[in-house]
Every structure is written in structure tokens, then in C-alpha cells.
N, CA, C and O of each residue as an XYZ file, in Angstrom:
948
protein
N     -12.274     69.687     57.432
C     -11.450     69.354     58.622
C     -10.768     68.032     58.505
O     -11.412     67.058     58.115
N      -9.540     67.936     58.810
C      -8.880     66.687     58.724
C      -9.259     65.900     59.952
O      -9.425     66.428     61.052
N      -9.395     64.538     59.696
C      -9.715     63.616     60.793
C      -8.768     62.484     60.990
O      -8.060     62.090     60.063
N      -8.740     61.944     62.202
C      -8.101     60.615     62.274
C      -8.869     59.549     61.738
O     -10.095     59.579     61.850
N      -8.244     58.537     61.124
C      -8.885     57.452     60.657
C      -9.435     57.576     59.184
O      -9.192     58.562     58.488
N     -10.201     56.498     58.754
C     -10.778     56.519     57.531
C      -9.764     56.707     56.312
O     -10.090     57.114     55.197
N      -8.476     56.340     56.714
C      -7.435     56.455     55.608
C      -6.964     57.762     55.330
O      -6.053     57.938     54.521
N      -7.578     58.803     56.006
C      -7.050     60.177     55.707
C      -5.571     60.518     56.011
O      -5.004     59.958     56.949
N      -5.014     61.314     55.333
C      -3.607     61.743     55.550
C      -3.637     62.874     56.448
O      -4.225     63.901     56.109
N      -3.035     62.774     57.602
C      -2.884     63.986     58.631
C      -1.527     64.323     58.618
O      -0.704     63.492     59.001
N      -1.147     65.540     58.190
C       0.204     65.996     58.205
C       0.860     65.810     59.667
O       0.150     65.960     60.661
N       2.035     65.529     59.766
C       2.743     65.351     61.038
C       3.181     66.624     61.497
O       3.889     67.343     60.791
N       2.757     66.984     62.774
C       3.065     68.329     63.315
C       4.313     68.172     64.153
O       4.308     68.076     65.381
N       5.437     68.154     63.340
C       6.749     67.808     64.219
C       7.293     69.257     64.496
O       6.695     70.300     64.231
N       8.552     69.135     65.085
C       9.189     70.422     65.539
C       9.285     71.383     64.323
O       8.987     72.572     64.439
N       9.709     70.841     63.155
C      10.020     71.636     61.997
C       8.688     72.373     61.601
O       8.745     73.501     61.110
N       7.612     71.802     61.793
C       6.315     72.570     61.358
C       6.279     73.905     62.251
O       6.104     75.008     61.731
N       6.443     73.743     63.511
C       6.400     74.999     64.373
C       7.589     75.974     63.966
O       7.350     77.182     63.943
N       8.752     75.549     63.670
C       9.814     76.401     63.387
C       9.517     77.130     62.069
O       9.836     78.308     61.907
N       8.885     76.382     61.114
C       8.572     77.110     59.800
C       7.431     78.088     60.032
O       7.435     79.140     59.393
N       6.481     77.834     60.870
C       5.432     78.726     61.170
C       6.024     79.907     61.995
O       5.518     81.002     61.749
N       6.924     79.873     62.853
C       7.474     80.859     63.598
C       8.244     81.704     62.577
O       8.120     82.926     62.665
N       9.009     81.202     61.641
C       9.701     81.914     60.737
C       8.880     82.908     59.893
O       9.189     84.087     59.715
N       7.777     82.272     59.387
C       6.788     83.072     58.530
C       6.285     84.227     59.308
O       6.271     85.341     58.786
N       5.842     84.027     60.601
C       5.260     85.093     61.341
C       6.370     86.253     61.551
O       6.075     87.443     61.444
N       7.567     85.835     61.834
C       8.631     86.886     62.085
C       8.872     87.710     60.909
O       8.846     88.940     60.963
N       9.134     86.974     59.723
C       9.433     87.578     58.438
C       8.360     88.517     57.985
O       8.637     89.605     57.482
N       7.112     88.091     58.166
C       5.788     88.817     57.568
C       5.424     89.878     58.585
O       5.102     90.991     58.169
N       5.449     89.625     59.885
C       4.823     90.549     60.809
C       5.798     91.469     61.445
O       5.480     92.643     61.635
N       7.010     90.999     61.798
C       7.973     91.752     62.549
C       8.923     92.517     61.707
O       9.067     93.726     61.889
N       9.600     91.853     60.764
C      10.627     92.548     59.958
C      11.200     91.549     58.969
O      11.274     90.339     59.184
N      11.637     92.231     57.755
C      12.337     91.430     56.704
C      13.656     91.055     57.180
O      14.338     90.289     56.500
N      14.085     91.522     58.288
C      15.382     91.119     58.973
C      15.453     89.574     59.221
O      16.515     88.955     59.292
N      14.261     89.043     59.339
C      14.049     87.547     59.588
C      13.857     86.723     58.378
O      13.653     85.519     58.536
N      13.899     87.241     57.149
C      13.458     86.593     56.082
C      14.479     85.511     55.705
O      14.081     84.596     54.985
N      15.660     85.522     56.088
C      16.750     84.685     55.762
C      16.944     83.626     56.704
O      17.963     82.944     56.595
N      16.045     83.365     57.692
C      16.139     82.323     58.729
C      15.959     80.938     58.064
O      15.121     80.757     57.180
N      16.721     80.039     58.492
C      16.431     78.668     57.939
C      16.502     77.731     59.058
O      17.059     78.038     60.112
N      15.925     76.539     58.846
C      15.803     75.497     59.853
C      17.191     74.810     60.129
O      17.800     74.214     59.240
N      17.646     74.932     61.408
C      18.849     74.335     61.717
C      18.666     73.593     63.091
O      17.528     73.203     63.355
N      19.577     73.385     63.899
C      19.434     72.824     65.194
C      20.423     73.536     66.138
O      21.558     73.858     65.785
N      19.935     73.747     67.302
C      20.616     74.396     68.366
C      21.282     75.795     67.918
O      22.496     75.859     67.724
N      20.495     76.833     67.772
C      19.075     76.852     67.890
C      18.312     76.474     66.644
O      18.927     76.141     65.631
N      16.909     76.516     66.685
C      16.110     75.961     65.546
C      16.034     76.812     64.329
O      15.861     76.290     63.227
N      16.159     78.149     64.480
C      16.166     78.959     63.337
C      17.548     79.850     63.341
O      18.005     80.342     64.373
N      18.090     79.975     62.171
C      19.361     80.596     62.143
C      19.583     81.395     60.814
O      19.240     80.962     59.714
N      20.190     82.607     61.025
C      20.729     83.172     59.845
C      22.132     83.711     60.262
O      22.335     84.716     60.945
N      23.118     82.818     59.702
C      24.542     82.956     60.095
C      25.111     84.282     59.597
O      26.004     84.896     60.181
N      24.520     84.665     58.476
C      25.263     85.917     57.847
C      24.900     87.121     58.671
O      25.624     88.116     58.677
N      23.796     87.045     59.362
C      23.337     88.214     60.252
C      23.546     88.016     61.709
O      23.306     88.849     62.582
N      24.068     86.700     61.889
C      24.283     86.394     63.364
C      23.073     86.082     64.239
O      23.185     86.152     65.463
N      21.897     85.733     63.650
C      20.651     85.622     64.365
C      20.437     83.988     64.651
O      20.555     83.122     63.785
N      20.133     83.780     65.905
C      19.886     82.477     66.334
C      18.524     82.479     67.151
O      18.416     83.213     68.134
N      17.549     81.707     66.766
C      16.234     81.758     67.393
C      15.817     80.274     67.899
O      15.805     79.343     67.094
N      15.520     80.111     69.085
C      15.018     78.816     69.586
C      13.521     78.844     69.700
O      12.916     79.762     70.253
N      12.940     77.774     69.140
C      11.529     77.751     69.106
C      10.950     76.657     70.049
O      11.530     75.574     70.133
N       9.879     76.901     70.725
C       9.472     75.880     71.703
C       7.972     76.036     71.904
O       7.321     76.893     71.307
N       7.452     75.176     72.766
C       5.873     75.249     73.144
C       5.837     75.391     74.651
O       6.636     74.726     75.311
N       5.060     76.124     75.195
C       4.694     76.250     76.607
C       3.243     75.910     76.781
O       2.379     76.739     76.494
N       2.953     74.749     77.230
C       1.541     74.357     77.361
C       1.518     73.250     78.361
O       2.527     72.647     78.726
N       0.219     73.002     78.811
C       0.025     71.855     79.713
C      -0.017     70.584     78.908
O      -0.458     70.580     77.759
N       0.432     69.520     79.498
C       0.424     68.223     78.824
C      -1.012     67.826     78.406
O      -2.022     68.278     78.945
N      -0.997     66.960     77.421
C      -2.262     66.438     76.915
C      -2.602     66.549     75.461
O      -2.169     67.484     74.788
N      -3.304     65.691     75.006
C      -3.628     65.677     73.564
C      -4.638     66.872     73.267
O      -4.544     67.555     72.248
N      -5.511     67.047     74.142
C      -6.472     68.073     73.811
C      -5.822     69.487     73.755
O      -6.201     70.341     72.953
N      -4.847     69.677     74.631
C      -4.049     70.992     74.550
C      -3.188     71.074     73.159
O      -3.043     72.130     72.543
N      -2.694     69.950     72.790
C      -1.861     69.916     71.650
C      -2.609     70.207     70.345
O      -2.128     70.862     69.420
N      -3.959     69.601     70.356
C      -4.909     69.764     69.275
C      -5.308     71.204     69.191
O      -5.323     71.790     68.108
N      -5.638     71.794     70.346
C      -6.188     73.131     70.368
C      -4.969     74.138     69.928
O      -5.237     75.133     69.255
N      -3.850     73.899     70.260
C      -2.712     74.788     69.806
C      -2.565     74.722     68.340
O      -2.344     75.763     67.722
N      -2.664     73.629     67.748
C      -2.562     73.506     66.267
C      -3.693     74.117     65.664
O      -3.477     74.802     64.665
N      -4.966     73.990     66.119
C      -6.173     74.577     65.560
C      -6.033     76.086     65.762
O      -6.485     76.823     64.885
N      -5.462     76.593     66.810
C      -5.354     78.056     67.015
C      -4.414     78.601     66.007
O      -4.746     79.570     65.325
N      -3.271     78.037     65.878
C      -2.206     78.618     64.872
C      -2.655     78.468     63.437
O      -2.229     79.253     62.590
N      -3.495     77.500     63.124
C      -4.058     77.282     61.809
C      -5.190     78.306     61.549
O      -5.468     78.626     60.393
N      -5.837     78.815     62.598
C      -6.989     79.647     62.393
C      -8.164     78.996     61.792
O      -8.952     79.605     61.067
N      -8.280     77.671     62.120
C      -9.388     76.762     61.646
C      -9.379     75.503     62.457
O      -8.421     75.207     63.171
N     -10.427     74.784     62.343
C     -10.523     73.380     62.967
C      -9.822     72.413     62.104
O     -10.441     71.831     61.214
N      -8.474     72.191     62.327
C      -7.730     71.269     61.480
C      -7.914     69.881     61.997
O      -8.050     68.969     61.182
N      -7.930     69.630     63.335
C      -7.842     68.283     63.966
C      -9.213     68.015     64.607
O      -9.679     68.806     65.428
N      -9.868     66.885     64.227
C     -10.988     66.367     64.928
C     -10.782     64.880     65.127
O     -10.508     64.125     64.194
N     -10.923     64.496     66.368
C     -10.711     63.125     66.768
C     -12.013     62.448     67.085
O     -12.557     62.601     68.178
N     -12.527     61.678     66.103
C     -13.824     60.963     66.292
C     -13.707     60.011     67.520
O     -12.637     59.523     67.886
N     -14.860     59.803     68.096
C     -14.962     59.096     69.363
C     -14.572     57.657     69.197
O     -13.981     57.034     70.078
N     -14.960     57.094     67.914
C     -14.629     55.689     67.653
C     -13.189     55.273     67.517
O     -12.843     54.092     67.556
N     -12.299     56.357     67.346
C     -10.827     56.026     67.381
C     -10.142     56.497     68.599
O      -8.940     56.283     68.754
N     -10.871     57.144     69.491
C     -10.144     57.806     70.701
C      -9.566     56.735     71.528
O      -8.464     56.988     72.014
N     -10.095     55.580     71.786
C      -9.645     54.551     72.578
C      -8.380     54.016     71.948
O      -7.438     53.640     72.646
N      -8.361     53.983     70.638
C      -7.124     53.414     69.911
C      -5.964     54.321     70.016
O      -4.808     53.945     70.212
N      -6.387     55.642     69.859
C      -5.279     56.673     70.078
C      -4.690     56.563     71.445
O      -3.472     56.450     71.579
N      -5.478     56.590     72.436
C      -5.081     56.498     73.760
C      -4.244     55.216     74.063
O      -3.334     55.259     74.891
N      -4.546     54.124     73.414
C      -3.826     52.829     73.715
C      -2.382     52.829     72.989
O      -1.455     52.132     73.400
N      -2.293     53.622     71.947
C      -0.997     53.680     71.229
C      -0.107     54.933     71.659
O       0.998     55.112     71.146
N      -0.594     55.727     72.548
C       0.041     56.946     72.992
C      -0.320     58.127     72.103
O      -1.347     58.062     71.428
N       0.439     59.172     72.064
C       0.076     60.313     71.260
C       0.556     60.049     69.838
O       1.710     60.321     69.507
N      -0.298     59.539     69.031
C       0.139     59.236     67.602
C      -0.817     59.886     66.559
O      -2.021     59.999     66.790
N      -0.250     60.298     65.428
C      -1.129     60.748     64.430
C      -1.360     59.467     63.564
O      -0.759     58.404     63.716
N      -2.320     59.732     62.635
C      -2.795     58.607     61.724
C      -2.406     58.953     60.376
O      -2.708     60.032     59.866
N      -1.651     57.929     59.711
C      -1.152     58.000     58.358
C      -1.730     56.946     57.608
O      -1.465     55.793     57.948
N      -2.620     57.195     56.456
C      -3.268     56.129     55.740
C      -3.861     55.200     56.699
O      -3.678     53.998     56.506
N      -4.531     55.579     57.683
C      -5.328     54.693     58.620
C      -4.524     54.030     59.636
O      -5.085     53.290     60.445
N      -3.158     54.235     59.682
C      -2.395     53.529     60.683
C      -1.807     54.574     61.739
O      -1.303     55.645     61.401
N      -1.927     54.158     62.990
C      -1.391     54.973     63.984
C       0.154     54.976     64.028
O       0.816     53.940     63.970
N       0.696     56.254     64.138
C       2.210     56.169     64.234
C       2.576     56.919     65.469
O       1.926     57.889     65.859
N       3.621     56.457     66.071
C       4.488     57.335     66.798
C       4.227     57.587     68.136
O       3.288     58.345     68.377
N       4.976     57.027     69.230
C       4.994     57.554     70.544
C       5.858     58.827     70.522
O       5.759     59.629     71.450
N       6.689     59.040     69.510
C       7.600     60.221     69.437
C       6.772     61.493     69.596
O       7.156     62.438     70.286
N       5.596     61.476     68.912
C       4.813     62.675     68.916
C       4.245     62.931     70.440
O       4.128     64.075     70.880
N       3.936     61.868     71.135
C       3.543     62.018     72.510
C       4.586     62.537     73.433
O       4.368     63.354     74.328
N       5.859     61.946     73.121
C       6.988     62.504     73.912
C       7.383     63.848     73.572
O       7.892     64.566     74.432
N       7.175     64.291     72.271
C       7.442     65.653     71.886
C       6.546     66.713     72.613
O       6.981     67.774     73.061
N       5.169     66.275     72.681
C       4.248     67.182     73.417
C       4.624     67.178     74.958
O       4.543     68.223     75.604
N       5.017     66.044     75.512
C       5.227     66.044     76.904
C       6.311     66.963     77.322
O       6.335     67.393     78.475
N       7.279     67.312     76.378
C       8.318     68.089     76.618
C       7.871     69.567     76.656
O       8.614     70.419     77.141
N       6.745     69.853     76.182
C       6.251     71.269     76.217
C       5.733     71.546     77.606
O       4.751     70.959     78.060
N       6.465     72.517     78.313
C       6.200     72.857     79.622
C       5.509     74.165     79.711
O       5.645     74.969     78.789
N       4.741     74.461     80.800
C       4.251     75.803     80.987
C       5.359     76.907     80.916
O       6.562     76.663     81.005
N       4.850     78.066     80.756
C       5.741     79.056     80.276
C       6.879     79.349     81.208
O       7.981     79.465     80.672
N       6.811     79.482     82.439
C       7.972     79.717     83.470
C       8.982     78.728     83.311
O      10.160     79.039     83.131
N       8.562     77.489     83.370
C       9.560     76.351     83.376
C      10.300     76.416     81.985
O      11.527     76.318     81.977
N       9.651     76.565     80.894
C      10.394     76.527     79.622
C      11.253     77.571     79.470
O      12.326     77.395     78.894
N      10.896     78.773     79.959
C      11.859     80.031     79.908
C      13.069     79.681     80.861
O      14.224     79.860     80.475
N      12.802     79.216     82.015
C      14.086     78.860     82.955
C      15.007     77.878     82.221
O      16.231     78.009     82.262
N      14.410     76.909     81.563
C      15.284     75.811     80.935
C      15.969     76.466     79.698
O      17.141     76.153     79.492
N      15.426     77.246     78.948
C      16.025     77.812     77.748
C      17.050     78.896     78.098
O      18.076     78.995     77.426
N      16.801     79.710     79.133
C      17.801     80.766     79.574
C      18.941     79.972     80.021
O      20.036     80.394     79.648
N      18.927     78.857     80.778
C      20.048     78.170     81.291
C      20.905     77.604     80.114
O      22.135     77.616     80.155
N      20.169     77.095     79.036
C      20.945     76.488     78.000
C      21.619     77.466     77.188
O      22.734     77.203     76.738
N      21.003     78.678     76.930
C      21.706     79.698     76.102
C      22.964     80.196     76.851
O      24.015     80.450     76.261
N      22.793     80.321     78.193
C      23.891     80.808     79.094
C      25.073     79.894     79.046
O      26.215     80.351     79.023
N      24.831     78.662     79.031
C      25.935     77.702     79.053
C      26.614     77.302     77.532
O      27.436     76.410     77.326
N      26.093     78.115     76.667
C      26.651     77.865     75.321
C      26.068     76.781     74.469
O      26.562     76.460     73.389
N      24.992     76.223     74.993
C      24.397     75.087     74.283
C      23.850     75.442     72.974
O      23.740     74.549     72.133
N      23.474     76.709     72.684
C      22.972     77.050     71.334
C      24.048     77.868     70.540
O      23.757     78.591     69.588
N      25.259     77.693     70.998
C      26.367     78.429     70.316
C      26.451     79.820     70.531
O      26.078     80.247     71.624
N      26.935     80.711     69.557
C      27.325     82.062     69.820
C      26.738     82.850     68.664
O      27.155     82.676     67.519
N      25.768     83.721     68.953
C      25.184     84.603     67.937
C      25.162     86.003     68.518
O      25.297     86.195     69.726
N      24.996     86.937     67.672
C      25.046     88.292     68.145
C      23.617     88.779     68.524
O      23.415     89.763     69.236
N      22.619     87.976     67.967
C      21.221     88.141     68.445
C      20.553     86.869     68.650
O      20.333     86.087     67.725
N      20.208     86.645     69.943
C      19.441     85.530     70.379
C      17.962     85.768     70.573
O      17.590     86.785     71.159
N      17.056     84.833     70.085
C      15.653     85.106     70.348
C      15.098     83.712     70.762
O      15.566     82.661     70.325
N      14.024     83.791     71.672
C      13.252     82.686     72.197
C      11.854     82.896     71.727
O      11.206     83.879     72.085
N      11.387     81.987     70.936
C       9.964     82.019     70.278
C       9.184     80.923     70.916
O       9.528     79.747     70.797
N       8.112     81.305     71.609
C       7.331     80.475     72.480
C       5.895     80.323     71.868
O       5.257     81.353     71.650
N       5.392     79.195     71.601
C       3.981     79.066     71.312
C       3.389     78.729     72.618
O       3.794     77.778     73.286
N       2.366     79.558     73.007
C       1.679     79.403     74.336
C       0.199     79.154     74.256
O      -0.481     79.694     73.384
N      -0.312     78.336     75.167
C      -1.683     78.071     75.302
C      -2.171     78.984     76.547
O      -3.372     79.115     76.787
N      -1.295     79.526     77.224
C      -1.604     80.435     78.486
C      -2.364     81.506     77.928
O      -2.208     81.915     76.778
N      -3.318     82.029     78.882
C      -4.110     83.222     78.656
C      -3.279     84.448     79.187
O      -3.212     84.640     80.401
N      -2.693     85.217     78.359
C      -1.702     86.186     78.775
C      -2.323     87.637     78.517
O      -2.681     88.005     77.399
N      -2.400     88.308     79.504
C      -2.862     89.723     79.582
C      -1.580     90.567     79.240
O      -0.463     90.047     79.247
N      -1.788     91.882     78.942
C      -0.694     92.789     78.659
C       0.145     92.712     79.932
O       1.351     92.494     79.828
N      -0.393     92.870     81.063
C       0.361     92.902     82.380
C       1.202     91.547     82.513
O       2.347     91.533     82.965
N       0.528     90.424     82.079
C       1.300     89.085     82.156
C       2.568     89.085     81.275
O       3.609     88.534     81.631
N       2.425     89.704     80.161
C       3.573     89.747     79.129
C       4.751     90.688     79.702
O       5.946     90.429     79.557
N       4.246     91.812     80.370
C       5.196     92.669     80.868
C       5.882     92.011     82.103
O       7.098     92.108     82.271
N       5.076     91.345     82.953
C       5.784     90.730     84.078
C       6.714     89.527     83.624
O       7.772     89.291     84.206
N       6.277     88.820     82.604
C       7.151     87.692     82.038
C       8.399     88.337     81.457
O       9.473     87.753     81.601
N       8.337     89.541     80.786
C       9.562     90.128     80.203
C      10.502     90.537     81.432
O      11.684     90.191     81.431
N      10.017     91.191     82.354
C      10.815     91.730     83.429
C      11.454     90.560     84.174
O      12.641     90.585     84.500
N      10.632     89.521     84.440
C      11.194     88.310     85.100
C      12.370     87.622     84.305
O      13.368     87.158     84.856
N      12.157     87.611     83.049
C      13.173     87.004     82.228
C      14.354     87.861     82.079
O      15.425     87.291     81.875
N      14.326     89.180     82.151
C      15.419     90.144     82.173
C      16.212     89.889     83.404
O      17.437     89.769     83.371
N      15.480     89.805     84.527
C      16.077     89.644     85.870
C      16.888     88.203     85.845
O      18.043     88.108     86.262
N      16.205     87.193     85.351
C      16.722     85.887     85.445
C      18.054     85.724     84.659
O      18.960     85.033     85.127
N      18.171     86.355     83.475
C      19.438     86.263     82.735
C      20.342     87.266     82.958
O      21.410     87.253     82.346
N      20.039     88.271     83.862
C      20.960     89.416     84.023
C      22.385     89.102     84.228
O      23.233     89.668     83.538
N      22.734     88.169     85.199
C      24.048     87.712     85.415
C      24.868     86.979     84.330
O      26.081     86.788     84.411
N      24.037     86.568     83.250
C      24.676     85.821     82.192
C      25.340     86.493     81.092
O      24.799     87.468     80.570
N      26.577     86.018     80.651
C      27.206     86.648     79.585
C      26.419     86.387     78.238
O      26.259     87.295     77.422
N      25.961     85.178     78.050
C      25.132     84.852     76.881
C      23.709     84.911     77.312
O      23.334     84.260     78.287
N      22.832     85.727     76.568
C      21.541     85.850     77.010
C      20.636     86.143     75.737
O      21.137     86.464     74.659
N      19.331     86.015     75.927
C      18.365     86.317     74.871
C      18.269     87.872     74.664
O      18.310     88.652     75.616
N      18.143     88.253     73.410
C      17.862     89.677     73.166
C      16.380     89.955     72.929
O      15.909     91.074     73.130
N      15.669     88.951     72.510
C      14.279     88.992     72.227
C      13.446     87.815     72.717
O      13.898     86.671     72.669
N      12.285     88.077     73.166
C      11.279     87.011     73.605
C      10.100     87.246     72.681
O       9.550     88.347     72.638
N       9.677     86.135     71.879
C       8.582     86.211     71.107
C       7.486     85.300     71.694
O       7.748     84.112     71.884
N       6.364     85.761     71.967
C       5.316     84.994     72.604
C       4.026     84.965     71.662
O       3.303     85.950     71.511
N       3.830     83.808     71.083
C       2.722     83.665     70.133
C       1.455     83.045     70.903
O       1.524     81.912     71.379
N       0.424     83.743     70.995
C      -0.745     83.301     71.700
C      -2.002     83.387     70.849
O      -2.761     84.353     70.918
N      -2.188     82.411     70.095
C      -3.383     82.329     69.115
C      -3.394     83.621     68.296
O      -2.673     83.696     67.301
N      -4.110     84.556     68.633
C      -4.418     85.733     67.663
C      -3.333     86.828     67.727
O      -3.405     87.806     66.983
N      -2.377     86.677     68.569
C      -1.354     87.725     68.753
C       0.021     87.165     68.940
O       0.240     86.106     69.528
N       1.013     87.998     68.363
C       2.379     87.732     68.551
C       2.963     88.926     69.199
O       3.009     90.027     68.649
N       3.469     88.639     70.553
C       4.127     89.634     71.319
C       5.635     89.525     71.111
O       6.290     88.494     71.264
N       6.119     90.759     70.733
C       7.624     90.898     70.604
C       8.216     91.596     71.766
O       7.891     92.771     71.936
N       9.047     91.031     72.596
C       9.676     91.658     73.714
C      11.059     91.890     73.430
O      11.832     90.946     73.261
N      11.447     93.169     73.363
C      12.921     93.626     73.300
C      13.478     93.692     74.675
O      13.296     94.674     75.394
N      14.235     92.528     75.081
C      14.732     92.431     76.413
C      15.885     93.426     76.751
O      16.147     93.772     77.903
N      16.536     93.843     75.662
C      17.642     94.910     75.910
C      17.048     96.248     76.285
O      17.562     96.949     77.157
N      15.892     96.619     75.577
C      15.341     97.912     75.760
C      14.106     97.865     76.640
O      13.535     98.921     76.915
N      13.644     96.659     77.115
C      12.560     96.589     77.910
C      11.265     97.216     77.180
O      10.505     98.014     77.729
N      11.134     96.764     75.937
C      10.033     97.178     75.159
C       9.158     96.030     74.631
O       9.638     94.926     74.375
N       7.930     96.313     74.486
C       6.981     95.303     73.844
C       6.217     95.846     72.711
O       5.940     97.043     72.633
N       5.860     94.929     71.791
C       5.020     95.330     70.705
C       4.145     94.092     70.381
O       4.602     92.952     70.298
N       2.833     94.429     70.205
C       1.907     93.333     69.915
C       1.438     93.378     68.508
O       0.933     94.406     68.058
N       1.584     92.299     67.792
C       1.101     92.142     66.414
C      -0.144     91.218     66.372
O      -0.078     90.037     66.714
N      -1.303     91.821     65.927
C      -2.482     90.993     65.779
C      -2.465     90.134     64.507
O      -2.097     90.562     63.413
N      -2.890     88.894     64.741
C      -2.731     87.852     63.511
C      -4.149     87.505     63.156
O      -4.763     86.654     63.799
N      -4.732     88.218     62.041
C      -6.128     87.773     61.724
C      -6.196     86.384     61.215
O      -5.190     85.796     60.818
N      -7.321     85.882     61.224
C      -7.595     84.432     60.880
C      -6.959     84.087     59.552
O      -6.274     83.072     59.427
N      -7.188     84.940     58.550
C      -6.633     84.697     57.206
C      -5.116     84.531     57.248
O      -4.570     83.620     56.625
N      -4.475     85.365     57.945
C      -3.004     85.215     58.029
C      -2.575     83.885     58.664
O      -1.640     83.204     58.243
N      -3.345     83.582     59.714
C      -2.935     82.371     60.439
C      -3.105     81.078     59.477
O      -2.306     80.142     59.500
N      -4.169     81.130     58.682
C      -4.329     80.013     57.767
C      -3.217     80.013     56.746
O      -2.720     78.956     56.355
N      -2.805     81.262     56.290
C      -1.771     81.337     55.241
C      -0.387     80.776     55.876
O       0.309     79.998     55.223
N      -0.027     81.195     57.150
C       1.114     80.580     57.874
C       1.039     79.099     57.964
O       2.027     78.397     57.749
N      -0.102     78.629     58.272
C      -0.247     77.111     58.456
C      -0.064     76.437     57.177
O       0.655     75.440     57.115
N      -0.669     76.910     56.132
C      -0.525     76.258     54.753
C       0.847     76.304     54.269
O       1.240     75.374     53.566
N       1.730     77.395     54.595
C       3.063     77.465     54.124
C       3.797     76.360     54.890
O       4.545     75.570     54.313
N       3.563     76.331     56.189
C       4.354     75.353     57.046
C       4.011     73.977     56.576
O       4.945     73.211     56.339
N       2.789     73.578     56.416
C       2.565     72.305     56.055
C       3.060     71.869     54.692
O       3.609     70.788     54.478
N       2.801     72.867     53.729
C       3.263     72.621     52.359
C       4.856     72.366     52.283
O       5.375     71.539     51.532
N       5.523     73.173     53.145
C       6.910     72.998     53.239
C       7.319     71.567     53.792
O       8.264     70.941     53.310
N       6.582     71.121     54.781
C       6.710     69.824     55.265
C       6.491     68.716     54.223
O       7.245     67.746     54.145
N       5.422     68.901     53.421
C       5.173     67.863     52.444
C       6.157     67.849     51.295
O       6.435     66.800     50.716
N       6.691     69.037     50.962
C       7.742     69.182     49.959
C       9.095     68.565     50.442
O       9.852     67.917     49.719
N       9.287     68.839     51.697
C      10.507     68.277     52.272
C      10.461     66.747     52.397
O      11.473     66.061     52.256
N       9.245     66.237     52.667
C       9.045     64.765     52.777
C       9.251     64.156     51.343
O       9.898     63.125     51.164
N       8.667     64.851     50.360
C       8.790     64.343     48.982
C      10.276     64.242     48.504
O      10.734     63.299     47.859
N      10.956     65.343     48.913
C      12.366     65.485     48.510
C      13.281     64.328     49.154
O      14.220     63.815     48.545
N      12.890     63.979     50.468
C      13.478     62.878     51.134
C      13.173     61.492     50.521
O      14.002     60.582     50.536
N      11.952     61.380     49.987
C      11.616     60.198     49.237
C      12.448     60.123     47.926
O      12.988     59.055     47.635
N      12.568     61.149     47.169
C      13.293     61.239     45.950
C      14.715     60.907     46.176
O      15.315     60.182     45.382
N      15.317     61.436     47.289
C      16.753     61.190     47.554
C      16.901     59.654     47.959
O      17.886     59.005     47.606
N      15.948     59.150     48.661
C      16.001     57.673     49.004
C      15.909     56.864     47.791
O      16.634     55.878     47.658
N      15.046     57.225     46.874
C      14.979     56.478     45.472
C      16.324     56.488     44.722
O      16.778     55.490     44.163
N      16.942     57.723     44.752
C      18.261     57.852     44.049
C      19.375     57.014     44.745
O      20.220     56.394     44.100
N      19.319     57.036     46.097
C      20.310     56.164     46.792
C      20.138     54.710     46.446
O      21.134     54.004     46.293
N      18.851     54.204     46.307
C      18.584     52.840     46.109
C      18.999     52.538     44.609
O      19.645     51.544     44.278
N      18.559     53.490     43.773
C      18.999     53.191     42.387
C      20.539     53.109     42.177
O      21.067     52.286     41.429
N      21.237     54.080     42.940
C      22.759     53.900     42.827
C      23.345     52.724     43.442
O      24.412     52.278     43.020
N      22.646     52.122     44.531
C      23.048     50.897     45.123
C      22.845     49.704     44.167
O      23.656     48.778     44.159
N      21.739     49.725     43.343
C      21.464     48.640     42.348
C      22.461     48.714     41.302
O      22.921     47.673     40.832
N      22.866     49.940     40.863
C      23.831     50.120     39.798
C      25.266     49.462     40.170
O      25.994     48.921     39.338
N      25.559     49.596     41.560
C      26.892     49.167     41.943
C      26.887     47.714     42.155
O      27.964     47.154     42.361
N      25.744     47.010     42.128
C      25.750     45.587     42.402
C      26.214     44.735     41.181
O      26.268     43.508     41.269
């Protein structure tokens, strides 16, 4: 288990981590139709050749404990443990992860504070897609990481409510994806159909490892590019 402090390196669970995790679940569980998705912005996952745009978000109550439990859930193992001796320091610095023993970032705290419970986040995202904030795609999807305890009836009610909410809109979501710990619910909003995919612990661990490895490779690529820029600058002096 990775811990805060003691000089351990804890990967940064930024927006791209969740987007990569979402992409892996869609391509592996739902359909190869989603294998070509790449990280972009507005919306977060795109395949322009197929006209697919998927926004990825979290719906959860505010707080570090909720954030930690969500990460542990999607990882299928206890990834984060915050020892009592550093809790006060974490609280003093806001929601920050520890990198080589150093607390970093109020940005992470602000990121998690933007994660609203399910109804509010759906309302916000429906309004944004309707006004063209996410551009124009032939297939729009909303992928939500949720800490809510959702029964089958809850999922059906959420789907029906979302269909009704966006019915007057010219631009609307075609799919709602709800990831809740061990299950990924796929709601076809055009056909009013749902399908539940169970995610065994081993698969959750695999998705987590892929998402984290991609983050580390991306960070290393950024470092290499920065070194190249610096070397080029020195050559020009």
C-alpha cells in the first residue's frame, strides 16, 4: 500500500488518471468501438474519426476520505493510507498529495471539491453539452465515477430523469456511463436501455495499473521534452 510521507512517491490522481481509467473500461468491457479514444479537452475523451465525444467526471461528496475511497475502489485494492502522524500536516496544506516527502498542491483539493453528487453534476453537464461547450459530435457520452450506492432502480430513475432533462435540447448525450466500484452501468439514452458490467477485482487492478503507468510515462515524456528545450536553448546562446 502506498502511503503519504516517508519519502514515498504517490502518483498524482489528476483528471487524466480518471480519463485513462474510463477509456480502458469502455474499450475492454463495453466495445472495441471505444478503443480509439484519446485524451483531449471539452470533452475529455474523443475519437474524431468516429465522431465520439465523452466527458468524464466524478459525483461524490466533498472530502479527502471520499476521494481516497474512490481511488481505492477503482484500484481494487488499498492504494492510499494516510498515517495519523501526517494527517494534521495534510489538513494544514489543503488536499495535497506527497511527492518525495513534500506536500504538493491545493489544486488537488479544488479538483475534488468540484466533484458534485450525481444529480447536480448531471444537470451541469447536460447544460454544457446543450450550449455547445463540448463541441459537436455524433455520439456524446457522459462517464461518471460515483461513490453513491445505486440500486438497479436508482440507475433506471437516473436514466429516465436525464432523458427528460435533456429532451428539449438539440445537443444531448446518447449514453450515460455510471461506474460504481464493482460495476459499470451503460445507459443508452436514445433507446432507454441499460446494461451492467461487473468488474472483478483483478480487472480493476489492471485498469488502475494502466492508468497510472500511462501517467508516469507521460510525465517522463514531459521531462524529456523539457530537457530537449533546455539543451536547444543552451545551443542558441
